[in-house]
Coordinates of C-alpha atoms and ligand atoms in Angstrom, one line a residue:
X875 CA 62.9 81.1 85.1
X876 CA 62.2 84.3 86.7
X877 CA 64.3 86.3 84.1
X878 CA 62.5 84.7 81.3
X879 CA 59.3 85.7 82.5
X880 CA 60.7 89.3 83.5
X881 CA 62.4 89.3 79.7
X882 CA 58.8 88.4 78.0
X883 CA 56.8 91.1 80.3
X884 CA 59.9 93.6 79.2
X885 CA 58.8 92.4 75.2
X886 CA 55.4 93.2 75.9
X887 CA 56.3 96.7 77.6
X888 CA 58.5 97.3 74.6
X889 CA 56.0 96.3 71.9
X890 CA 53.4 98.4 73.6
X891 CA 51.1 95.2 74.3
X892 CA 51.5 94.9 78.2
X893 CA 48.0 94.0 79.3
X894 CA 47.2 95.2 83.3
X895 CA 44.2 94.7 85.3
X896 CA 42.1 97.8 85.9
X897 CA 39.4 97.8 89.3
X898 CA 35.8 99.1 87.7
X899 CA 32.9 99.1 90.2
X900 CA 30.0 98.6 88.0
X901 CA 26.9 101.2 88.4
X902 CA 24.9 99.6 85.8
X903 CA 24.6 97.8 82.7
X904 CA 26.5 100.0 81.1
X905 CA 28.0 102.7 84.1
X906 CA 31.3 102.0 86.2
X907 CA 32.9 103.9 88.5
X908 CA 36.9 103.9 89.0
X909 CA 38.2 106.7 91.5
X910 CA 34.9 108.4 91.5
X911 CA 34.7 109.2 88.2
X912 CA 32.2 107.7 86.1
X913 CA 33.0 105.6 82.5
X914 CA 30.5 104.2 79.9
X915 CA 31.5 100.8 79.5
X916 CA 31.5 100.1 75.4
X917 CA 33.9 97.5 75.6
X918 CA 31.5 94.8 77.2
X919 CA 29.2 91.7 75.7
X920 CA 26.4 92.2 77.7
X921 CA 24.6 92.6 74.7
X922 CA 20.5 93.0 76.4
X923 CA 21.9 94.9 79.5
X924 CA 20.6 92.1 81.2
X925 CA 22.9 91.9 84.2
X926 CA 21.3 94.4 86.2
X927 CA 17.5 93.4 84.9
X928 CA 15.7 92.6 88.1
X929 CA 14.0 89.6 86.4
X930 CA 17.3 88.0 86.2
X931 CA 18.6 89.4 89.6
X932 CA 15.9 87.8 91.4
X933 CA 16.0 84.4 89.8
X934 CA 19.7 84.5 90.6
X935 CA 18.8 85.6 94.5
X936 CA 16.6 82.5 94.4
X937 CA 18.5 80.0 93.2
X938 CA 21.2 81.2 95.8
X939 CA 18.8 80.5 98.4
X940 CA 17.1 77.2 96.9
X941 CA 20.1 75.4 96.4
X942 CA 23.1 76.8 98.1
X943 CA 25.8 79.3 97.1
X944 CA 28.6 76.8 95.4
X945 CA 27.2 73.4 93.6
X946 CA 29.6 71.2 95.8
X947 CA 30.8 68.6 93.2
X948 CA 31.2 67.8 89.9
X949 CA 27.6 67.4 87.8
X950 CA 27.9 63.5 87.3
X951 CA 29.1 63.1 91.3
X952 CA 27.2 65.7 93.4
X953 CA 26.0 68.7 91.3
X954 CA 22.6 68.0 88.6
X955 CA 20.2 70.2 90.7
X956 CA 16.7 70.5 89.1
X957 CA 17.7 73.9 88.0
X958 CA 20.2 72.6 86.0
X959 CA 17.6 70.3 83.9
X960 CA 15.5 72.7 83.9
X961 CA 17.9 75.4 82.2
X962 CA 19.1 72.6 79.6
X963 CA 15.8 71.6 78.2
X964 CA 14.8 75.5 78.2
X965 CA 18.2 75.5 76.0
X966 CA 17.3 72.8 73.9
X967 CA 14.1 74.0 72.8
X968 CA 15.7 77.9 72.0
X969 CA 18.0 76.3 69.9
X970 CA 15.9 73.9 68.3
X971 CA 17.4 70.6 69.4
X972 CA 17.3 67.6 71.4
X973 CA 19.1 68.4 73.9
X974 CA 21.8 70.5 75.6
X975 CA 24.5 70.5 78.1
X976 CA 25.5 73.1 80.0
X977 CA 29.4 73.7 81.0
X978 CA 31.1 76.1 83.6
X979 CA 32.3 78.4 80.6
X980 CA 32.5 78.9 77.4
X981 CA 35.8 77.9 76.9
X982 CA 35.3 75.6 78.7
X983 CA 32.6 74.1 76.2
X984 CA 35.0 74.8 73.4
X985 CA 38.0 73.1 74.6
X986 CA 35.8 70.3 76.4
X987 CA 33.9 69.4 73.2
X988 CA 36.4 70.0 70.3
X989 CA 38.9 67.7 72.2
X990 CA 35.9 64.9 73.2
X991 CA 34.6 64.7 69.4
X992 CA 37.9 65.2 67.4
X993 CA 40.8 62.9 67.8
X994 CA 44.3 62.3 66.2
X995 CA 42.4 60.6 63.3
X996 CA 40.2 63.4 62.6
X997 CA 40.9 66.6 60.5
X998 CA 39.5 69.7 61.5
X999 CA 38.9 73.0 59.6
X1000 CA 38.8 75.8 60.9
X1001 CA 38.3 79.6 60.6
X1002 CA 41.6 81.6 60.9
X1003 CA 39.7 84.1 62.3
X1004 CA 38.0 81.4 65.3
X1005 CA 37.8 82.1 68.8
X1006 CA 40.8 81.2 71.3
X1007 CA 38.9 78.8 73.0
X1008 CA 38.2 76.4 69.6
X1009 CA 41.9 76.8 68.6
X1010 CA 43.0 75.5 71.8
X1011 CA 40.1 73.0 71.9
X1012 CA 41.8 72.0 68.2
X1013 CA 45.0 71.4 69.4
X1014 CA 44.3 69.6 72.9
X1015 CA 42.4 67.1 70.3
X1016 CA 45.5 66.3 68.7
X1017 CA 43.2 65.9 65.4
X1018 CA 45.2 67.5 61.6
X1019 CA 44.0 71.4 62.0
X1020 CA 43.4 72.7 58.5
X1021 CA 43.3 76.5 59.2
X1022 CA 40.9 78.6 55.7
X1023 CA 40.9 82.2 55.3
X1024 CA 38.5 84.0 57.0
X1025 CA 35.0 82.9 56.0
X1026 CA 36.9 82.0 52.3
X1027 CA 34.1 79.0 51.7
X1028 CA 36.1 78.4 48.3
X1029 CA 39.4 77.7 50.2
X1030 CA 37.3 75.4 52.4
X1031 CA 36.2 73.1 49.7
X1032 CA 39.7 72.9 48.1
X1033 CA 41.2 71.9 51.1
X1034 CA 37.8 69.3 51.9
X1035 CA 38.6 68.1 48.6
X1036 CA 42.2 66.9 49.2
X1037 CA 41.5 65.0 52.1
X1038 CA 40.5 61.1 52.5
X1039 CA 36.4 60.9 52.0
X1040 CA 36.4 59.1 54.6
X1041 CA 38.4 60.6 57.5
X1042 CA 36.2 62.1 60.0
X1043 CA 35.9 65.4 59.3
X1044 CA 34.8 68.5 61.9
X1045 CA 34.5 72.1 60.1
X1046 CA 34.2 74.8 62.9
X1047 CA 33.3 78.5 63.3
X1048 CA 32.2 81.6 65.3
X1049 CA 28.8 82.4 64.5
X1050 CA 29.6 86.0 65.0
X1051 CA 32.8 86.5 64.5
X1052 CA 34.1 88.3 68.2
X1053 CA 37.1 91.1 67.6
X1054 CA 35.1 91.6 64.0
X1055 CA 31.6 91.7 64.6
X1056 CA 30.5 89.5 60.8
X1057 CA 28.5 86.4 60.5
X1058 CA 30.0 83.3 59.4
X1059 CA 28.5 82.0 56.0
X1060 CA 26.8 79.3 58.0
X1061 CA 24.7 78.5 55.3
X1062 CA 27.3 77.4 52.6
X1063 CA 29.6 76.0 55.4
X1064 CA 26.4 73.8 55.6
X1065 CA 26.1 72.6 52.2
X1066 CA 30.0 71.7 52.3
X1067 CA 29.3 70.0 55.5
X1068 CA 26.7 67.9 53.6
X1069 CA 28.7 67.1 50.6
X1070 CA 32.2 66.3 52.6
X1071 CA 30.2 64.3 55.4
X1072 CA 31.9 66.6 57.9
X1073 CA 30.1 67.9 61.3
X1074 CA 29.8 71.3 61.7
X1075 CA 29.6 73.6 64.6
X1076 CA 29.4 76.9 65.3
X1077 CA 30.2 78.5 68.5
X1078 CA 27.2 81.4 69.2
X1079 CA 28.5 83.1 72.0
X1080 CA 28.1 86.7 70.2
X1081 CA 25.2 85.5 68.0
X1082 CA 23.1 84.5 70.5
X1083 CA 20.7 87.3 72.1
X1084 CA 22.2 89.1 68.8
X1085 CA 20.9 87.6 65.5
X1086 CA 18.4 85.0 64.3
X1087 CA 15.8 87.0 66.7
X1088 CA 18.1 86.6 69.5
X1089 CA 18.3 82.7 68.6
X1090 CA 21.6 83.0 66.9
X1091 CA 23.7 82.0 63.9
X1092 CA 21.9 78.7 62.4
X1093 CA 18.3 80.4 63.5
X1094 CA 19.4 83.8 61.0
X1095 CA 19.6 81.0 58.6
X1096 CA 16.8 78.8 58.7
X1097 CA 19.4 76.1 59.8
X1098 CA 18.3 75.2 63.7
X1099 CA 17.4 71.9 62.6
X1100 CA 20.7 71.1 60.5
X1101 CA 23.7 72.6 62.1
X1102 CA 25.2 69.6 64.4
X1103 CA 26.6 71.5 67.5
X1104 CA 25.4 75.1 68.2
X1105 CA 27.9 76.3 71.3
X1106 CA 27.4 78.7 73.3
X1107 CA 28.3 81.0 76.5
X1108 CA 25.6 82.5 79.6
X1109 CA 28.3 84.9 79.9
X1110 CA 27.2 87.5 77.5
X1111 CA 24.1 88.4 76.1
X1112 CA 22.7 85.9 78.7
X1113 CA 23.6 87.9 81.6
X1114 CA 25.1 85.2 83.4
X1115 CA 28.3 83.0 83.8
X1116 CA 28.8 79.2 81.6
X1117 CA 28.8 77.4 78.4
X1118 CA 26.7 75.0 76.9
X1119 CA 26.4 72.6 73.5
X1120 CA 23.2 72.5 71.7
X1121 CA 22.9 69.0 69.5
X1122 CA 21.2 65.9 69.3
X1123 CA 20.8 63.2 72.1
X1124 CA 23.8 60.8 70.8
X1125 CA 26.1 63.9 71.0
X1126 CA 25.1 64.9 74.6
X1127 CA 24.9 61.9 75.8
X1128 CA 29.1 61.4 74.2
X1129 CA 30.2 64.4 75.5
X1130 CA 29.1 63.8 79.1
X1131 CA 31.2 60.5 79.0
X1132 CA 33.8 62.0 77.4
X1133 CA 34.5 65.7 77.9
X1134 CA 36.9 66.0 80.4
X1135 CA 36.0 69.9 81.3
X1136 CA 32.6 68.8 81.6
X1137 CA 33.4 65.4 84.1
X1138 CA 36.3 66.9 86.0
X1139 CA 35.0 70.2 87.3
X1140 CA 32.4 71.3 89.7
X1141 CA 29.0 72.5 88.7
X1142 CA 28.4 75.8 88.3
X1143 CA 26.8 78.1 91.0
X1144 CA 22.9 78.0 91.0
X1145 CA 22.7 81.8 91.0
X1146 CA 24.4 81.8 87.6
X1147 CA 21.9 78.8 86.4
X1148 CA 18.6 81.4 87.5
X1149 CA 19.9 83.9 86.2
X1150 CA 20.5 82.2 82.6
X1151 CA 17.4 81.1 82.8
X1152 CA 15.6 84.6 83.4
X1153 CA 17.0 85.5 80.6
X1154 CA 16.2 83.1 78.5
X1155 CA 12.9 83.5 79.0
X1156 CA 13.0 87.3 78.6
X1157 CA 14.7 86.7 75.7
X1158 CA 11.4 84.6 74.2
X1159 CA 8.9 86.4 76.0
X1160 CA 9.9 90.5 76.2
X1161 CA 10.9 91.4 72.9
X1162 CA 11.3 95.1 73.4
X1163 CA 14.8 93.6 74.6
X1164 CA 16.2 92.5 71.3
X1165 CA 14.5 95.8 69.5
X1166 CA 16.0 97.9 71.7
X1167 CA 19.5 96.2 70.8
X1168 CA 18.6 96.6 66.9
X1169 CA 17.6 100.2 67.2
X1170 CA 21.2 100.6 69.0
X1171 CA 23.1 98.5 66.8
X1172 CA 21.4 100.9 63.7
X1173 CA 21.7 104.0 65.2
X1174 CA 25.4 103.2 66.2
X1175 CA 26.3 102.2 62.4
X1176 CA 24.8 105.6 60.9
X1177 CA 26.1 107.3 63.4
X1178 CA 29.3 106.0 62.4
X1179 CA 29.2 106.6 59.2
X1180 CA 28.1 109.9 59.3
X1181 CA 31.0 110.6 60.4
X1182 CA 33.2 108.7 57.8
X1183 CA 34.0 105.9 59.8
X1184 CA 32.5 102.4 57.7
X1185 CA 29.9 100.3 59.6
X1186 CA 27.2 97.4 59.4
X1187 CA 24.4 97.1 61.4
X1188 CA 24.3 93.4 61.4
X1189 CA 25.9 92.8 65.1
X1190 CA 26.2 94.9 67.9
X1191 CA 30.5 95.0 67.6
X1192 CA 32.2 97.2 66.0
X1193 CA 35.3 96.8 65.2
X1194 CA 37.6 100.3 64.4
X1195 CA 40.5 98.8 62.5
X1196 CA 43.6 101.5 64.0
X1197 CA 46.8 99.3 63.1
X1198 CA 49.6 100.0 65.6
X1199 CA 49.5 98.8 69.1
X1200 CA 50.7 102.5 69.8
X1201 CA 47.9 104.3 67.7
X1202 CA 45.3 102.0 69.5
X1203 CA 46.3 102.6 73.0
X1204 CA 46.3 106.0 72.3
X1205 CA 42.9 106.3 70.7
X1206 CA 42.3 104.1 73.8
X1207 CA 43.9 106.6 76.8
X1208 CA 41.6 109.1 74.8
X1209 CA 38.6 107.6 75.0
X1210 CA 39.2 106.9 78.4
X1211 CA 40.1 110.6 79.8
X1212 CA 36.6 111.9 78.0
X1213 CA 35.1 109.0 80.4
X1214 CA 34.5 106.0 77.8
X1215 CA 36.1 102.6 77.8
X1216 CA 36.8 101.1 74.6
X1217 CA 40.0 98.5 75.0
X1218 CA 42.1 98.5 72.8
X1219 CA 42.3 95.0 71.5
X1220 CA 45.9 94.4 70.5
X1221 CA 47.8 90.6 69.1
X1222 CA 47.4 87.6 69.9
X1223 CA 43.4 88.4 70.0
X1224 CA 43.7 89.8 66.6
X1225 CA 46.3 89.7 64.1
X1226 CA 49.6 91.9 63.8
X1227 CA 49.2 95.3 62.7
X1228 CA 45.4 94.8 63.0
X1229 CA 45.1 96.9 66.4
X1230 CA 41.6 98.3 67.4
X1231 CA 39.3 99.6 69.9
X1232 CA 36.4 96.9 69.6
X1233 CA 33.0 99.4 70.5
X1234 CA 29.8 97.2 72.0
X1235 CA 26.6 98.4 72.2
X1236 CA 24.2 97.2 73.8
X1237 CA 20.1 97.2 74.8
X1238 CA 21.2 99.5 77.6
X1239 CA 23.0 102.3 76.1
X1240 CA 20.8 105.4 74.8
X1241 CA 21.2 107.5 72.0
X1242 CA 22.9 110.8 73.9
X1243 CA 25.4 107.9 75.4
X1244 CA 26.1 106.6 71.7
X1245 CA 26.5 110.2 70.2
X1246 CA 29.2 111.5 72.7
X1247 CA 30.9 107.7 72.2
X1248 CA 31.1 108.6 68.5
X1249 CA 31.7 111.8 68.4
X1250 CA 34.2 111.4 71.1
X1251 CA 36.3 108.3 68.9
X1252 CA 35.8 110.6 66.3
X1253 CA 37.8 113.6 67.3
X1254 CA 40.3 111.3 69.2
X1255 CA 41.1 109.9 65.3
X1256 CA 41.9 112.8 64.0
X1257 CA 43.7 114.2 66.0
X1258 CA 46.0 111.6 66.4
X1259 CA 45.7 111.7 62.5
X1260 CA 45.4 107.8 62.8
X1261 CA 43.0 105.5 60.1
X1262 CA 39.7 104.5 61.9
X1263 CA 37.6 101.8 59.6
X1264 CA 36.0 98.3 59.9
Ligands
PMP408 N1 33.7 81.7 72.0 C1 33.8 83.0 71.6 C2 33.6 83.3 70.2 C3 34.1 84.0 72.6 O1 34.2 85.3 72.2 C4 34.2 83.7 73.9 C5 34.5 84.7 75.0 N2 35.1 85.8 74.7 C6 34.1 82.3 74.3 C7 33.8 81.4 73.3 C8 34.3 81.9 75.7 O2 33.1 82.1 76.4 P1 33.2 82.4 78.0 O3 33.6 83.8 78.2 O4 31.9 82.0 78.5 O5 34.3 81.5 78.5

């Protein structure tokens, strides 16, 4: 086995789409330091900068302290401290429902709830474009996975059409979509939902902090109320670490019986529950937060175009479409040697021949940080004479 694995890394060396692990020593929200040089991180989701916010720092300090370091157990054996009920009804009541339940991860949500509500008798439709963690939440359910074109609501409804009425039906999507930064057409996945008694989801874990005044996809359209499972992660624009799933009471209480990543793994670690819940609370209470994202987002886009390179300022990724792994990583080892990290994003996290450098911003960057990161990817594009677009 041994050569097999050495023969797939070899691929990977060959094909230019080896990943490694690089050592960053964060500064700040936005800083790291490797070798004692400094980088500007625009490859992260820490979308409010809030991981270094004090106000989240200190809840996470106290929860340490309250409660312990690690939870000890599993939630249903050892683990449901106060904090824990305390962050899921603060959940419930952002995303407008009866109830939520929080999980160590986000993909851990995902692949915890897909494979708890869908079953070998159910069909599920899904974006191509979806997140790993609901594909492999689709396929642990064992559930028919019909697979539409990216956001392609007409596809949708020809392949709802040709199925049983009634089978039980799941359709599922990013909110905001992560390697390409657009919002799902929530609203007229919605109406299909209602006309194909189907349930919908939508995993938020960019939208959230990010659209629908920080509230997220089904908030952006009026839909808090309708959507049946809003997902989500504390691992982004909530500073923290963990998942969780938004829905009504008779969902909840199903999943805690029967998702297996939610029974069969220990509680996450009170520092990350305080610190979700600091932020939550800045997020409702401190709104120079999200305007500080906007102004970022809409300074980043013009800035952007300005230069000739298409953007939207709807979400705070941008996606710059290069095409070859090659190109990429070396639009990537430019970036890097004028100090700014911007990955290169190569398959199976986005299509062949659909290589990019994904750029964040974030409520932490300023403008003089965002002007040398443009002009920067600009120059590193041309003179590698390589297509940069969205
Ligand atoms: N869903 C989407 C759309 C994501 O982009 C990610 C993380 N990249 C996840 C789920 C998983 O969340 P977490 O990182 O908290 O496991």
């Amino acid at each position: 086995m041994y050569k097999f694995f050495q023969e797939q890394l070899d691929s990977k060396i060959n094909n230019h789409n080896l990943r490694t692990l690089t050592e960053y020593c964060p500064i700040d929200a936005v800083r790291v330091k490797k070798d004692d040089k400094e980088y500007l991180m625009m490859a992260s989701n820490n979308y409010l900068g809030l991981t270094f916010d004090q106000r989240v720092i200190n809840e996470a300090i106290k929860g340490a302290q309250q409660y312990g370091t690690g939870s000890g157990g599993s939630r249903l054996v050892s683990g449901t401290f106060p904090l824990f009920t305390e962050l899921e009804k603060e959940l419930a009541k952002f995303k407008n429902t009866e109830k939520a339940l929080v999980f160590n991860t986000g993909y851990m949500a995902n692949v915890g709830t897909i494979s708890a509500i869908a079953d070998k008798n159910t069909i599920i439709f899904s974006d191509e474009l979806n997140h790993a963690s609901i594909i492999d939440g689709c396929r642990l359910s064992k559930a028919t996975i019909k697979a539409y074109s990216h956001c392609d609501v007409e596809e949708l409804k020809f392949l709802l059409k040709q199925v049983d009425r009634n089978a039980r039906k799941l359709i599922v999507t990013d909110g905001v979509f992560s390697m390409d930064g657009d919002i799902a057409p929530l609203d007229r996945l919605y109406e299909l939902s209602r006309e194909y008694h189907a349930l919908l989801m939508v995993d938020d874990a960019h939208a959230t902090g990010t659209i629908g005044n920080g509230h997220g996809t089904a908030a952006y359209y009026g839909l808090e109320k309708d959507v049946d499972i809003q997902l989500g992660t504390l691992s982004k624009s909530l500073g923290a670490v963990g998942g969780y799933v938004a829905a009504n009471s008779t969902i909840i209480d199903y999943l805690v019986n029967m998702s297996r990543s939610f029974i069969f793994s220990t509680a996450l670690s009170s520092a990350d529950i305080g610190a979700a819940l600091a932020a939550l609370q800045i997020i409702e209470s401190d709104s120079s937060v999200l305007r500080r994202l906007q102004d970022n987002v809409n300074y980043m886009a013009d800035c952007l175009n300005s230069m000739g390179i298409y953007a939207t300022n709807e979400t705070p990724i941008f996606p710059i479409l290069i095409g070859s792994n090659e190109d990429t990583l070396a639009v990537s080892n430019h970036l890097y040697n004028a100090g700014i990290i911007g990955t290169a994003i190569r398959p199976p996290t986005v299509p062949v021949g659909e290589s990019r450098i994904r750029l964040t911003v974030t409520a932490a960057h300023n403008r003089e940080q965002i002007d040398y990161v443009c002009q920067t990817l600009s120059k590193a594009i041309k003179e590698l004479n390589c297509e940069g677009t969205i």
